[in-house]
Amino acid sequence: VEARAVKRPVERGQRRLTIRHSSGHRVVAVIELVSPANKGSTSGFNSFLGKACALLNEGVHLLVIDPFPPTARDPHGIHAAIWEELTGEPFEPPAGQPLTLASYRAGDEVCAYVDPIAVGETMPDKPLFLDAGVFVNVALEATYAAAWQSFPTEWRGVLEAA
């Protein structure tokens, strides 16, 4: 299976990367970085939840990176909300690991590969499915480290002091 990411101008606040198949350009996978706006209001949360479930129901594979603490709308994290919406089954992360990284393989049966983490923990590589049996590992920690190194030094100091 060949898939390509089509580079388009990035809109302000865009937190989604869409992977399209090389023939026909149909969407095969999406990487979604949860933002504070996705959790900040009921409408934003419901919109995010609806889009995530719609993608999975349409057979689009999904990788969700949720680096923000749970809110009243998602007391067990964004994966728990997605999972309950899809299956009716609850999910509760382990104590002390409120953040979630979740890779979903779409299909007749959605399969979730979930890694609960805490602030400061190393992020594991996560599979991004391109087809039911084909995936690539997304190197989350290495990508974060590379981005951090290119961050302006004076701002790194401000954030590290906080």
PDB file of C-alpha atoms in Angstrom:
ATOM      1  CA  VAL A   1       0.000   0.000   0.000  1.00  0.00           C
ATOM      2  CA  GLU A   2       1.427   3.347  -0.986  1.00  0.00           C
ATOM      3  CA  ALA A   3       0.269   6.413   0.916  1.00  0.00           C
ATOM      4  CA  ARG A   4       1.375  10.006   0.669  1.00  0.00           C
ATOM      5  CA  ALA A   5       0.868  13.053   2.824  1.00  0.00           C
ATOM      6  CA  VAL A   6      -0.233  15.937   0.652  1.00  0.00           C
ATOM      7  CA  LYS A   7       1.411  19.161   1.766  1.00  0.00           C
ATOM      8  CA  ARG A   8      -1.055  22.009   1.925  1.00  0.00           C
ATOM      9  CA  PRO A   9      -0.802  25.426   3.563  1.00  0.00           C
ATOM     10  CA  VAL A  10      -1.203  25.005   7.317  1.00  0.00           C
ATOM     11  CA  GLU A  11      -4.096  26.960   8.774  1.00  0.00           C
ATOM     12  CA  ARG A  12      -3.593  28.693  12.113  1.00  0.00           C
ATOM     13  CA  GLY A  13      -4.439  26.205  14.856  1.00  0.00           C
ATOM     14  CA  GLN A  14      -4.456  23.177  12.555  1.00  0.00           C
ATOM     15  CA  ARG A  15      -3.566  20.040  14.503  1.00  0.00           C
ATOM     16  CA  ARG A  16      -4.358  17.301  11.988  1.00  0.00           C
ATOM     17  CA  LEU A  17      -2.276  15.524   9.370  1.00  0.00           C
ATOM     18  CA  THR A  18      -4.218  13.648   6.706  1.00  0.00           C
ATOM     19  CA  ILE A  19      -2.646  10.709   4.848  1.00  0.00           C
ATOM     20  CA  ARG A  20      -4.146   9.947   1.442  1.00  0.00           C
ATOM     21  CA  HIS A  21      -3.745   6.921  -0.822  1.00  0.00           C
ATOM     22  CA  SER A  22      -1.631   7.644  -3.910  1.00  0.00           C
ATOM     23  CA  SER A  23      -4.355   6.454  -6.288  1.00  0.00           C
ATOM     24  CA  GLY A  24      -7.631   8.270  -5.949  1.00  0.00           C
ATOM     25  CA  HIS A  25      -6.375  10.357  -3.024  1.00  0.00           C
ATOM     26  CA  ARG A  26      -8.853   8.815  -0.573  1.00  0.00           C
ATOM     27  CA  VAL A  27      -8.067   9.457   3.082  1.00  0.00           C
ATOM     28  CA  VAL A  28      -6.560   6.347   4.707  1.00  0.00           C
ATOM     29  CA  ALA A  29      -5.281   7.747   8.012  1.00  0.00           C
ATOM     30  CA  VAL A  30      -5.284  10.847  10.173  1.00  0.00           C
ATOM     31  CA  ILE A  31      -2.926  11.986  12.933  1.00  0.00           C
ATOM     32  CA  GLU A  32      -4.774  14.252  15.356  1.00  0.00           C
ATOM     33  CA  LEU A  33      -3.011  16.358  17.996  1.00  0.00           C
ATOM     34  CA  VAL A  34      -5.616  17.264  20.616  1.00  0.00           C
ATOM     35  CA  SER A  35      -5.631  20.978  21.427  1.00  0.00           C
ATOM     36  CA  PRO A  36      -7.012  22.901  24.398  1.00  0.00           C
ATOM     37  CA  ALA A  37      -9.861  24.054  22.122  1.00  0.00           C
ATOM     38  CA  ASN A  38     -10.904  20.418  21.613  1.00  0.00           C
ATOM     39  CA  LYS A  39     -11.479  20.132  25.364  1.00  0.00           C
ATOM     40  CA  GLY A  40     -12.255  23.751  26.282  1.00  0.00           C
ATOM     41  CA  SER A  41     -15.979  23.782  25.549  1.00  0.00           C
ATOM     42  CA  THR A  42     -18.796  21.310  25.161  1.00  0.00           C
ATOM     43  CA  SER A  43     -19.211  22.193  21.491  1.00  0.00           C
ATOM     44  CA  GLY A  44     -15.476  21.855  20.773  1.00  0.00           C
ATOM     45  CA  PHE A  45     -15.328  18.541  22.597  1.00  0.00           C
ATOM     46  CA  ASN A  46     -18.441  17.150  20.891  1.00  0.00           C
ATOM     47  CA  SER A  47     -17.128  18.282  17.516  1.00  0.00           C
ATOM     48  CA  PHE A  48     -13.788  16.522  18.090  1.00  0.00           C
ATOM     49  CA  LEU A  49     -15.466  13.366  19.372  1.00  0.00           C
ATOM     50  CA  GLY A  50     -17.885  13.300  16.436  1.00  0.00           C
ATOM     51  CA  LYS A  51     -15.100  13.758  13.875  1.00  0.00           C
ATOM     52  CA  ALA A  52     -12.911  11.055  15.458  1.00  0.00           C
ATOM     53  CA  CYS A  53     -15.760   8.520  15.543  1.00  0.00           C
ATOM     54  CA  ALA A  54     -16.911   9.440  12.022  1.00  0.00           C
ATOM     55  CA  LEU A  55     -13.392   8.835  10.667  1.00  0.00           C
ATOM     56  CA  LEU A  56     -13.227   5.412  12.305  1.00  0.00           C
ATOM     57  CA  ASN A  57     -16.737   4.498  11.156  1.00  0.00           C
ATOM     58  CA  GLU A  58     -15.736   5.476   7.600  1.00  0.00           C
ATOM     59  CA  GLY A  59     -12.742   3.106   7.761  1.00  0.00           C
ATOM     60  CA  VAL A  60     -10.094   5.792   8.272  1.00  0.00           C
ATOM     61  CA  HIS A  61      -7.301   4.817  10.668  1.00  0.00           C
ATOM     62  CA  LEU A  62      -6.553   7.330  13.413  1.00  0.00           C
ATOM     63  CA  LEU A  63      -3.694   8.274  15.731  1.00  0.00           C
ATOM     64  CA  VAL A  64      -4.738  10.575  18.595  1.00  0.00           C
ATOM     65  CA  ILE A  65      -2.113  12.356  20.680  1.00  0.00           C
ATOM     66  CA  ASP A  66      -3.672  13.892  23.801  1.00  0.00           C
ATOM     67  CA  PRO A  67      -1.034  15.802  25.812  1.00  0.00           C
ATOM     68  CA  PHE A  68      -3.572  17.640  27.998  1.00  0.00           C
ATOM     69  CA  PRO A  69      -5.042  16.604  31.351  1.00  0.00           C
ATOM     70  CA  PRO A  70      -8.613  15.339  31.467  1.00  0.00           C
ATOM     71  CA  THR A  71     -11.444  17.831  31.897  1.00  0.00           C
ATOM     72  CA  ALA A  72     -15.016  17.514  33.149  1.00  0.00           C
ATOM     73  CA  ARG A  73     -15.954  16.509  29.577  1.00  0.00           C
ATOM     74  CA  ASP A  74     -13.355  13.711  29.423  1.00  0.00           C
ATOM     75  CA  PRO A  75     -12.629  12.694  33.034  1.00  0.00           C
ATOM     76  CA  HIS A  76     -10.704   9.594  31.878  1.00  0.00           C
ATOM     77  CA  GLY A  77      -9.073  11.224  28.838  1.00  0.00           C
ATOM     78  CA  ILE A  78     -10.032  11.619  25.214  1.00  0.00           C
ATOM     79  CA  HIS A  79      -9.497   7.936  24.390  1.00  0.00           C
ATOM     80  CA  ALA A  80     -12.054   6.915  27.024  1.00  0.00           C
ATOM     81  CA  ALA A  81     -14.610   9.241  25.443  1.00  0.00           C
ATOM     82  CA  ILE A  82     -13.902   7.939  21.923  1.00  0.00           C
ATOM     83  CA  TRP A  83     -13.963   4.321  23.078  1.00  0.00           C
ATOM     84  CA  GLU A  84     -17.217   4.685  24.976  1.00  0.00           C
ATOM     85  CA  GLU A  85     -18.837   6.449  22.008  1.00  0.00           C
ATOM     86  CA  LEU A  86     -17.729   3.666  19.650  1.00  0.00           C
ATOM     87  CA  THR A  87     -18.319   0.617  21.830  1.00  0.00           C
ATOM     88  CA  GLY A  88     -20.364   1.608  24.857  1.00  0.00           C
ATOM     89  CA  GLU A  89     -17.534   0.182  26.982  1.00  0.00           C
ATOM     90  CA  PRO A  90     -15.684   2.238  29.610  1.00  0.00           C
ATOM     91  CA  PHE A  91     -11.940   2.806  29.712  1.00  0.00           C
ATOM     92  CA  GLU A  92     -10.104   4.014  32.782  1.00  0.00           C
ATOM     93  CA  PRO A  93      -6.400   4.833  32.582  1.00  0.00           C
ATOM     94  CA  PRO A  94      -4.061   3.731  35.371  1.00  0.00           C
ATOM     95  CA  ALA A  95      -3.737   6.135  38.293  1.00  0.00           C
ATOM     96  CA  GLY A  96      -1.091   8.773  37.711  1.00  0.00           C
ATOM     97  CA  GLN A  97      -1.141   8.446  33.912  1.00  0.00           C
ATOM     98  CA  PRO A  98      -3.901  10.803  32.763  1.00  0.00           C
ATOM     99  CA  LEU A  99      -2.571  11.540  29.257  1.00  0.00           C
ATOM    100  CA  THR A 100      -3.254   9.182  26.370  1.00  0.00           C
ATOM    101  CA  LEU A 101      -1.698   8.203  23.080  1.00  0.00           C
ATOM    102  CA  ALA A 102      -4.078   6.031  21.076  1.00  0.00           C
ATOM    103  CA  SER A 103      -3.720   4.409  17.690  1.00  0.00           C
ATOM    104  CA  TYR A 104      -6.908   3.062  16.132  1.00  0.00           C
ATOM    105  CA  ARG A 105      -7.073   0.466  13.388  1.00  0.00           C
ATOM    106  CA  ALA A 106     -10.385   0.976  11.590  1.00  0.00           C
ATOM    107  CA  GLY A 107     -12.345  -1.777   9.916  1.00  0.00           C
ATOM    108  CA  ASP A 108     -15.287  -4.048  10.641  1.00  0.00           C
ATOM    109  CA  GLU A 109     -14.019  -4.001  14.203  1.00  0.00           C
ATOM    110  CA  VAL A 110     -12.077  -1.019  15.535  1.00  0.00           C
ATOM    111  CA  CYS A 111      -8.958  -1.986  17.465  1.00  0.00           C
ATOM    112  CA  ALA A 112      -7.267   0.515  19.802  1.00  0.00           C
ATOM    113  CA  TYR A 113      -3.622   0.476  20.878  1.00  0.00           C
ATOM    114  CA  VAL A 114      -3.490   2.746  23.920  1.00  0.00           C
ATOM    115  CA  ASP A 115      -0.568   4.035  25.953  1.00  0.00           C
ATOM    116  CA  PRO A 116      -1.522   6.045  29.040  1.00  0.00           C
ATOM    117  CA  ILE A 117       1.360   8.312  30.077  1.00  0.00           C
ATOM    118  CA  ALA A 118       2.170  11.041  32.594  1.00  0.00           C
ATOM    119  CA  VAL A 119       3.893  14.370  32.106  1.00  0.00           C
ATOM    120  CA  GLY A 120       7.642  13.821  31.855  1.00  0.00           C
ATOM    121  CA  GLU A 121       7.423  10.194  30.710  1.00  0.00           C
ATOM    122  CA  THR A 122       9.021   9.155  27.449  1.00  0.00           C
ATOM    123  CA  MET A 123       6.460   8.852  24.685  1.00  0.00           C
ATOM    124  CA  PRO A 124       6.522   5.470  22.942  1.00  0.00           C
ATOM    125  CA  ASP A 125       6.445   5.060  19.188  1.00  0.00           C
ATOM    126  CA  LYS A 126       2.858   4.580  18.025  1.00  0.00           C
ATOM    127  CA  PRO A 127       1.621   2.675  14.974  1.00  0.00           C
ATOM    128  CA  LEU A 128      -0.186   4.625  12.275  1.00  0.00           C
ATOM    129  CA  PHE A 129      -2.190   2.149  10.256  1.00  0.00           C
ATOM    130  CA  LEU A 130      -2.340   2.629   6.502  1.00  0.00           C
ATOM    131  CA  ASP A 131      -4.284  -0.584   5.930  1.00  0.00           C
ATOM    132  CA  ALA A 132      -5.635  -3.304   8.229  1.00  0.00           C
ATOM    133  CA  GLY A 133      -2.264  -5.108   8.222  1.00  0.00           C
ATOM    134  CA  VAL A 134       0.139  -2.306   7.305  1.00  0.00           C
ATOM    135  CA  PHE A 135       1.421   0.397   9.636  1.00  0.00           C
ATOM    136  CA  VAL A 136       4.357   2.705  10.164  1.00  0.00           C
ATOM    137  CA  ASN A 137       5.703   3.599  13.580  1.00  0.00           C
ATOM    138  CA  VAL A 138       5.455   7.283  14.430  1.00  0.00           C
ATOM    139  CA  ALA A 139       8.459   8.276  16.528  1.00  0.00           C
ATOM    140  CA  LEU A 140       6.719  10.647  18.940  1.00  0.00           C
ATOM    141  CA  GLU A 141       9.562  11.162  21.440  1.00  0.00           C
ATOM    142  CA  ALA A 142      12.226  11.645  18.760  1.00  0.00           C
ATOM    143  CA  THR A 143       9.980  14.086  16.893  1.00  0.00           C
ATOM    144  CA  TYR A 144       9.274  16.051  20.081  1.00  0.00           C
ATOM    145  CA  ALA A 145      12.989  16.174  20.948  1.00  0.00           C
ATOM    146  CA  ALA A 146      13.904  17.412  17.466  1.00  0.00           C
ATOM    147  CA  ALA A 147      11.205  20.089  17.572  1.00  0.00           C
ATOM    148  CA  TRP A 148      12.316  21.186  21.042  1.00  0.00           C
ATOM    149  CA  GLN A 149      15.929  21.563  19.879  1.00  0.00           C
ATOM    150  CA  SER A 150      14.830  23.914  17.094  1.00  0.00           C
ATOM    151  CA  PHE A 151      12.748  25.999  19.520  1.00  0.00           C
ATOM    152  CA  PRO A 152      14.294  29.441  20.220  1.00  0.00           C
ATOM    153  CA  THR A 153      16.659  29.220  23.200  1.00  0.00           C
ATOM    154  CA  GLU A 154      15.187  32.227  25.027  1.00  0.00           C
ATOM    155  CA  TRP A 155      11.696  30.672  24.902  1.00  0.00           C
ATOM    156  CA  ARG A 156      12.955  27.269  25.993  1.00  0.00           C
ATOM    157  CA  GLY A 157      14.298  28.933  29.131  1.00  0.00           C
ATOM    158  CA  VAL A 158      10.953  30.613  29.825  1.00  0.00           C
ATOM    159  CA  LEU A 159       9.056  27.339  29.470  1.00  0.00           C
ATOM    160  CA  GLU A 160      11.552  25.292  31.466  1.00  0.00           C
ATOM    161  CA  ALA A 161      11.338  27.811  34.329  1.00  0.00           C
ATOM    162  CA  ALA A 162       7.533  27.551  34.485  1.00  0.00           C
TER     163      ALA A 162
END
